[in-house]
Coordinates of N, CA and C in Angstrom, one line a residue:
M239 N 18.2 37.5 -11.1 CA 17.5 36.8 -11.7 C 16.0 36.9 -11.3
A240 N 14.9 37.1 -11.7 CA 13.5 37.2 -11.1 C 13.0 36.0 -11.3
E241 N 12.1 35.8 -9.9 CA 11.6 34.5 -9.8 C 10.1 34.9 -10.3
G242 N 9.6 33.7 -10.9 CA 8.0 33.8 -11.1 C 7.1 33.9 -9.9
P243 N 5.9 33.7 -10.0 CA 4.6 33.8 -9.0 C 5.1 32.5 -7.9
A244 N 4.5 32.6 -6.9 CA 4.6 31.5 -5.8 C 4.0 30.2 -6.5
G245 N 4.6 29.4 -6.3 CA 4.2 28.0 -6.8 C 5.0 27.3 -8.1
D246 N 5.4 28.6 -8.9 CA 5.5 28.1 -10.2 C 7.0 27.1 -10.1
E247 N 7.8 27.3 -9.0 CA 9.0 26.3 -8.9 C 8.6 25.0 -8.8
D248 N 7.3 24.8 -8.6 CA 7.0 23.3 -8.6 C 6.1 22.8 -10.0
A249 N 6.2 23.9 -10.8 CA 5.4 23.4 -12.2 C 6.1 22.4 -12.8
G250 N 7.5 22.3 -12.7 CA 8.1 21.6 -13.6 C 8.4 20.1 -13.1
R251 N 7.9 19.6 -11.7 CA 8.3 18.7 -11.2 C 7.4 17.4 -11.8
E252 N 7.9 16.5 -11.6 CA 7.5 15.1 -12.2 C 6.1 14.7 -11.9
G253 N 5.3 14.7 -12.6 CA 3.8 14.4 -12.5 C 3.0 15.7 -12.6
S254 N 3.7 16.7 -12.3 CA 2.8 18.0 -12.7 C 2.0 18.2 -14.1
L255 N 1.0 18.8 -14.0 CA 0.4 19.4 -15.0 C 1.0 20.5 -15.8
P256 N 1.6 20.7 -17.2 CA 2.1 21.5 -17.8 C 1.1 22.9 -17.7
G257 N 1.8 24.1 -17.3 CA 0.9 25.2 -17.1 C 0.0 25.1 -15.9
A258 N -0.1 24.4 -15.1 CA -0.7 24.3 -14.0 C 0.1 24.5 -12.9
P259 N -0.4 25.2 -11.6 CA 0.6 25.2 -10.4 C 1.0 23.7 -10.0
G260 N 2.0 23.8 -9.5 CA 2.6 22.6 -8.9 C 1.8 21.7 -7.8
H261 N 0.9 22.1 -7.5 CA 0.3 21.5 -6.5 C -0.9 20.5 -7.0
L262 N -0.9 20.6 -8.4 CA -1.6 19.6 -8.9 C -1.0 18.4 -9.9
L263 N -1.4 17.2 -9.8 CA -1.0 16.1 -10.3 C -1.7 15.9 -11.7
D264 N -0.7 15.2 -12.7 CA -1.4 14.9 -13.9 C -2.2 13.6 -14.0
P265 N -3.3 13.5 -14.1 CA -4.0 12.2 -13.9 C -3.3 10.8 -14.3
T266 N -2.6 11.1 -15.4 CA -1.7 9.9 -15.8 C -0.7 9.2 -14.9
F267 N -0.2 10.3 -14.3 CA 0.9 10.0 -13.3 C 0.0 9.3 -12.1
R268 N -1.1 9.9 -11.4 CA -1.7 9.3 -10.6 C -2.1 7.8 -10.9
N269 N -2.6 7.7 -12.1 CA -3.2 6.3 -12.7 C -2.2 5.1 -12.4
G270 N -0.8 5.5 -12.4 CA 0.1 4.4 -12.3 C 0.3 4.0 -10.7
S271 N 0.1 4.9 -10.1 CA -0.2 4.6 -8.3 C -1.3 3.9 -8.1
V272 N -2.6 4.1 -8.8 CA -3.6 3.4 -8.6 C -3.5 2.0 -8.9
T273 N -2.9 1.6 -9.7 CA -2.6 0.2 -10.6 C -1.5 -0.5 -9.7
A274 N -0.4 0.3 -9.0 CA 0.4 -0.3 -8.2 C -0.5 -0.8 -6.7
I275 N -1.1 0.3 -6.4 CA -1.7 -0.2 -5.3 C -3.0 -1.2 -5.1
G276 N -3.5 -1.2 -6.4 CA -4.6 -2.3 -6.8 C -3.7 -3.5 -6.7
V277 N -2.7 -3.9 -7.5 CA -1.8 -5.0 -7.7 C -1.4 -5.6 -6.4
V278 N -0.9 -4.6 -5.6 CA -0.5 -5.0 -4.2 C -1.4 -5.6 -3.1
G279 N -2.6 -4.6 -3.3 CA -3.7 -5.1 -2.6 C -4.1 -6.3 -2.7
G280 N -4.3 -6.8 -4.3 CA -4.6 -8.0 -4.6 C -3.8 -9.1 -4.1
F281 N -2.5 -8.8 -4.5 CA -1.6 -10.0 -4.0 C -1.9 -10.1 -2.2
S282 N -2.1 -8.9 -1.6 CA -2.1 -9.0 0.3 C -3.4 -10.0 0.3
L283 N -4.5 -9.8 -0.5 CA -5.7 -10.4 -0.1 C -5.9 -11.6 -0.8
A284 N -5.0 -12.0 -1.5 CA -4.8 -13.6 -1.9 C -4.0 -14.1 -1.0
F285 N -2.8 -13.6 -0.4 CA -2.1 -14.3 0.8 C -3.2 -14.5 1.7
L286 N -3.7 -13.6 2.2 CA -4.5 -13.7 3.3 C -5.5 -14.9 3.1
S287 N -6.1 -14.9 2.0 CA -7.1 -16.0 1.5 C -6.7 -17.3 1.7
N288 N -5.4 -17.5 0.9 CA -4.7 -18.7 1.3 C -4.3 -19.2 2.4
W289 N -3.4 -18.3 3.2 CA -3.2 -18.6 4.5 C -4.4 -19.0 5.4
T290 N -5.4 -18.0 5.7 CA -6.5 -18.6 6.6 C -7.1 -19.8 6.4
F291 N -7.0 -20.3 5.1 CA -7.5 -21.6 4.6 C -6.7 -22.8 5.2
M292 N -5.3 -22.7 5.4 CA -4.5 -23.7 5.7 C -5.0 -24.6 6.6
P293 N -4.8 -25.7 6.7 CA -5.4 -26.6 7.9 C -4.3 -26.3 9.0
G294 N -5.1 -26.7 10.2 CA -4.1 -26.3 11.4 C -4.8 -25.4 12.3
R295 N -4.3 -25.4 13.5 CA -5.0 -24.6 14.6 C -4.1 -23.3 14.6
W296 N -4.7 -22.4 15.3 CA -4.2 -21.1 15.3 C -3.7 -20.7 16.5
G297 N -2.6 -20.3 16.7 CA -2.1 -20.1 17.9 C -2.2 -18.6 18.1
G298 N -1.5 -18.0 19.3 CA -1.5 -16.7 19.4 C -0.8 -16.0 18.6
S299 N 0.5 -16.5 17.9 CA 1.2 -15.6 16.8 C 0.4 -15.5 15.5
A300 N -0.3 -16.3 15.3 CA -1.0 -16.7 14.0 C -2.2 -15.6 14.3
L301 N -2.8 -15.3 15.5 CA -3.9 -14.5 15.6 C -3.5 -13.0 15.5
V302 N -2.1 -12.5 15.9 CA -1.5 -11.4 15.6 C -1.2 -11.4 14.5
A303 N -0.5 -12.1 13.7 CA -0.4 -12.1 12.0 C -1.7 -11.3 11.4
F304 N -2.8 -12.2 11.9 CA -4.0 -12.1 10.8 C -4.4 -10.6 11.1
I305 N -4.1 -10.2 12.5 CA -4.6 -8.7 12.7 C -4.0 -7.8 12.1
L306 N -2.6 -7.9 11.9 CA -1.4 -7.2 11.1 C -1.8 -7.1 9.7
L307 N -2.0 -8.4 9.0 CA -2.5 -8.5 7.5 C -3.8 -7.8 7.4
A308 N -4.8 -7.8 8.4 CA -6.0 -7.0 8.1 C -6.2 -5.9 8.2
L309 N -5.1 -5.1 9.3 CA -5.2 -3.7 9.5 C -4.1 -3.3 8.2
G310 N -3.1 -3.9 7.7 CA -2.5 -3.7 6.6 C -3.2 -3.7 5.1
I311 N -4.0 -4.5 5.0 CA -5.0 -4.4 4.1 C -6.0 -3.2 3.8
A312 N -6.6 -3.0 5.2 CA -7.5 -2.0 5.4 C -6.7 -0.6 4.9
F313 N -5.4 -0.5 5.5 CA -4.8 0.9 4.9 C -4.3 0.7 3.3
Q314 N -4.0 -0.4 2.8 CA -4.1 -0.5 1.3 C -5.3 0.1 0.8
L315 N -6.6 -0.5 1.2 CA -7.6 -0.5 0.3 C -7.9 1.3 0.8
R316 N -7.7 1.9 2.1 CA -8.2 3.2 2.0 C -7.2 4.3 1.1
A317 N -6.2 3.6 0.8 CA -5.5 4.4 -0.2 C -5.8 4.1 -1.5
L318 N -6.3 2.9 -2.0 CA -6.9 2.9 -3.4 C -8.2 3.7 -3.2
V319 N -8.9 3.7 -2.6 CA -10.1 4.5 -2.5 C -10.1 5.8 -2.5
G320 N -9.1 6.3 -1.7 CA -8.6 7.7 -1.7 C -8.1 8.1 -3.1
M321 N -7.1 7.4 -3.9 CA -6.6 7.5 -4.8 C -7.7 7.9 -6.0
L322 N -8.8 7.0 -6.0 CA -9.9 7.1 -6.9 C -10.7 8.4 -6.9
E323 N -10.5 9.2 -5.7 CA -11.4 10.4 -5.7 C -10.4 11.4 -6.5
T324 N -11.3 12.6 -6.9 CA -11.0 13.6 -7.7 C -9.9 14.5 -6.9
Q325 N -10.0 14.4 -5.6 CA -9.2 15.3 -4.6 C -7.8 14.7 -4.6
S326 N -7.4 13.4 -5.1 CA -6.2 13.0 -4.9 C -5.2 13.6 -6.0
L327 N -5.8 14.5 -7.1 CA -4.9 15.3 -7.9 C -4.3 16.3 -7.4
R328 N -4.5 16.8 -6.1 CA -3.7 17.6 -5.3 C -2.6 16.9 -5.0
R329 N -1.5 17.6 -4.8 CA -0.2 16.9 -4.5 C -0.3 16.7 -3.0
V330 N -0.8 17.5 -2.2 CA -0.6 17.2 -0.7 C -1.6 16.0 -0.6
R331 N -2.5 15.8 -1.0 CA -3.6 14.7 -0.6 C -2.8 13.4 -1.4
Y332 N -2.2 13.6 -2.5 CA -1.8 12.4 -3.2 C -0.6 12.0 -2.2
N333 N 0.6 12.8 -1.7 CA 1.5 12.3 -1.0 C 1.0 11.6 0.3
R334 N -0.3 12.4 0.8 CA -0.8 11.8 1.9 C -1.1 10.4 1.8
L335 N -2.1 10.1 0.9 CA -2.2 8.9 0.4 C -1.2 7.8 0.0
V336 N 0.1 8.2 -0.4 CA 1.0 7.0 -0.8 C 1.5 6.8 0.7
K337 N 1.6 7.8 1.8 CA 2.1 7.3 3.0 C 1.2 6.4 3.7
V338 N -0.1 6.5 3.6 CA -1.2 5.4 4.0 C -0.8 4.2 3.5
F339 N -0.6 4.3 2.1 CA -0.2 2.9 1.5 C 0.9 2.3 2.0
A340 N 2.0 3.1 2.6 CA 3.1 2.8 2.8 C 3.1 2.2 4.3
V341 N 2.0 2.6 5.1 CA 1.9 2.1 6.3 C 1.2 0.9 6.1
G342 N 0.3 0.5 4.9 CA -0.4 -0.6 4.8 C 0.6 -1.6 4.4
I343 N 1.4 -1.4 3.5 CA 2.6 -2.4 3.2 C 3.7 -2.9 4.5
Y344 N 4.1 -2.0 5.2 CA 4.6 -2.3 6.6 C 4.0 -3.1 7.3
L345 N 2.7 -2.9 7.6 CA 1.9 -3.8 8.4 C 1.4 -5.2 7.8
T346 N 1.3 -5.1 6.5 CA 1.1 -6.5 5.9 C 2.5 -7.4 5.6
A347 N 3.6 -6.6 5.5 CA 4.8 -7.2 5.4 C 5.1 -7.9 6.9
A348 N 4.7 -7.4 7.8 CA 5.1 -7.6 9.4 C 3.9 -8.9 9.7
G349 N 2.8 -8.8 8.9 CA 2.0 -9.7 9.2 C 2.4 -11.1 8.3
V350 N 2.8 -10.9 7.2 CA 3.3 -12.1 6.4 C 4.4 -12.8 7.2
L351 N 5.4 -11.8 7.6 CA 6.4 -12.4 8.2 C 6.4 -13.2 9.4
L352 N 5.2 -12.7 10.3 CA 4.9 -13.4 11.6 C 3.9 -14.6 10.9
A353 N 3.3 -14.7 10.0 CA 2.5 -15.9 9.5 C 3.4 -16.9 9.2
L354 N 4.7 -16.4 8.4 CA 5.7 -17.6 8.3 C 6.4 -18.2 9.4
V355 N 6.7 -17.3 10.0 CA 7.2 -17.7 11.5 C 6.4 -18.7 12.4
A356 N 4.7 -18.2 12.3 CA 4.0 -19.2 13.0 C 4.0 -20.5 12.4
E357 N 4.2 -20.7 10.9 CA 3.8 -21.8 10.4 C 5.1 -22.5 10.1
L358 N 6.1 -22.1 10.7 CA 7.6 -23.0 10.8 C 7.4 -24.4 11.4
P359 N 6.8 -24.4 12.5 CA 6.5 -25.8 13.2 C 6.0 -26.9 12.2
V360 N 5.0 -26.4 11.7 CA 4.0 -27.2 11.0 C 4.8 -27.7 9.7
V361 N 5.4 -26.6 8.9 CA 5.8 -26.8 7.7 C 7.4 -27.8 8.0
S362 N 7.9 -27.4 8.9 CA 9.2 -28.2 9.3 C 9.0 -29.8 9.3
R363 N 7.9 -30.1 9.7 CA 7.6 -31.6 9.6 C 7.7 -32.0 8.4
Y364 N 7.4 -31.2 7.2 CA 7.6 -32.0 6.0 C 8.7 -31.5 5.3
L365 N 9.6 -30.9 5.9 CA 10.9 -30.6 5.0 C 11.8 -31.8 5.4
H366 N 12.5 -32.4 4.4 CA 13.6 -33.2 4.8 C 14.8 -33.1 4.3
F367 N 15.6 -32.6 4.7 CA 16.8 -32.0 4.5 C 18.0 -33.5 4.5

């Protein structure tokens, strides 16, 4: 069986443009990623905003949580800005931006968990079991 020109094996991959080499994405495929990154980034910013304005003193763990949250959001925003560039239609660039976004999610999740742990002593005073 004869094989097509190099790169054609990717042409049928999910998100590829029909008739285009497999290294280009269909813009509608990328649009879903932009939406997902924007929604997650919005929730992350909302959490950070609400959490930072909670009453109480900040300890060392709260400061570390803030740094993790801020770094995670920065990675998410970098991924969002990168996805809005036309170069993100190239599969290699798109995959790199997805990895940047994943790092942002991991950092944000670690910050949220640490923030929750840091707030346990304060919250436990209000819980009556």
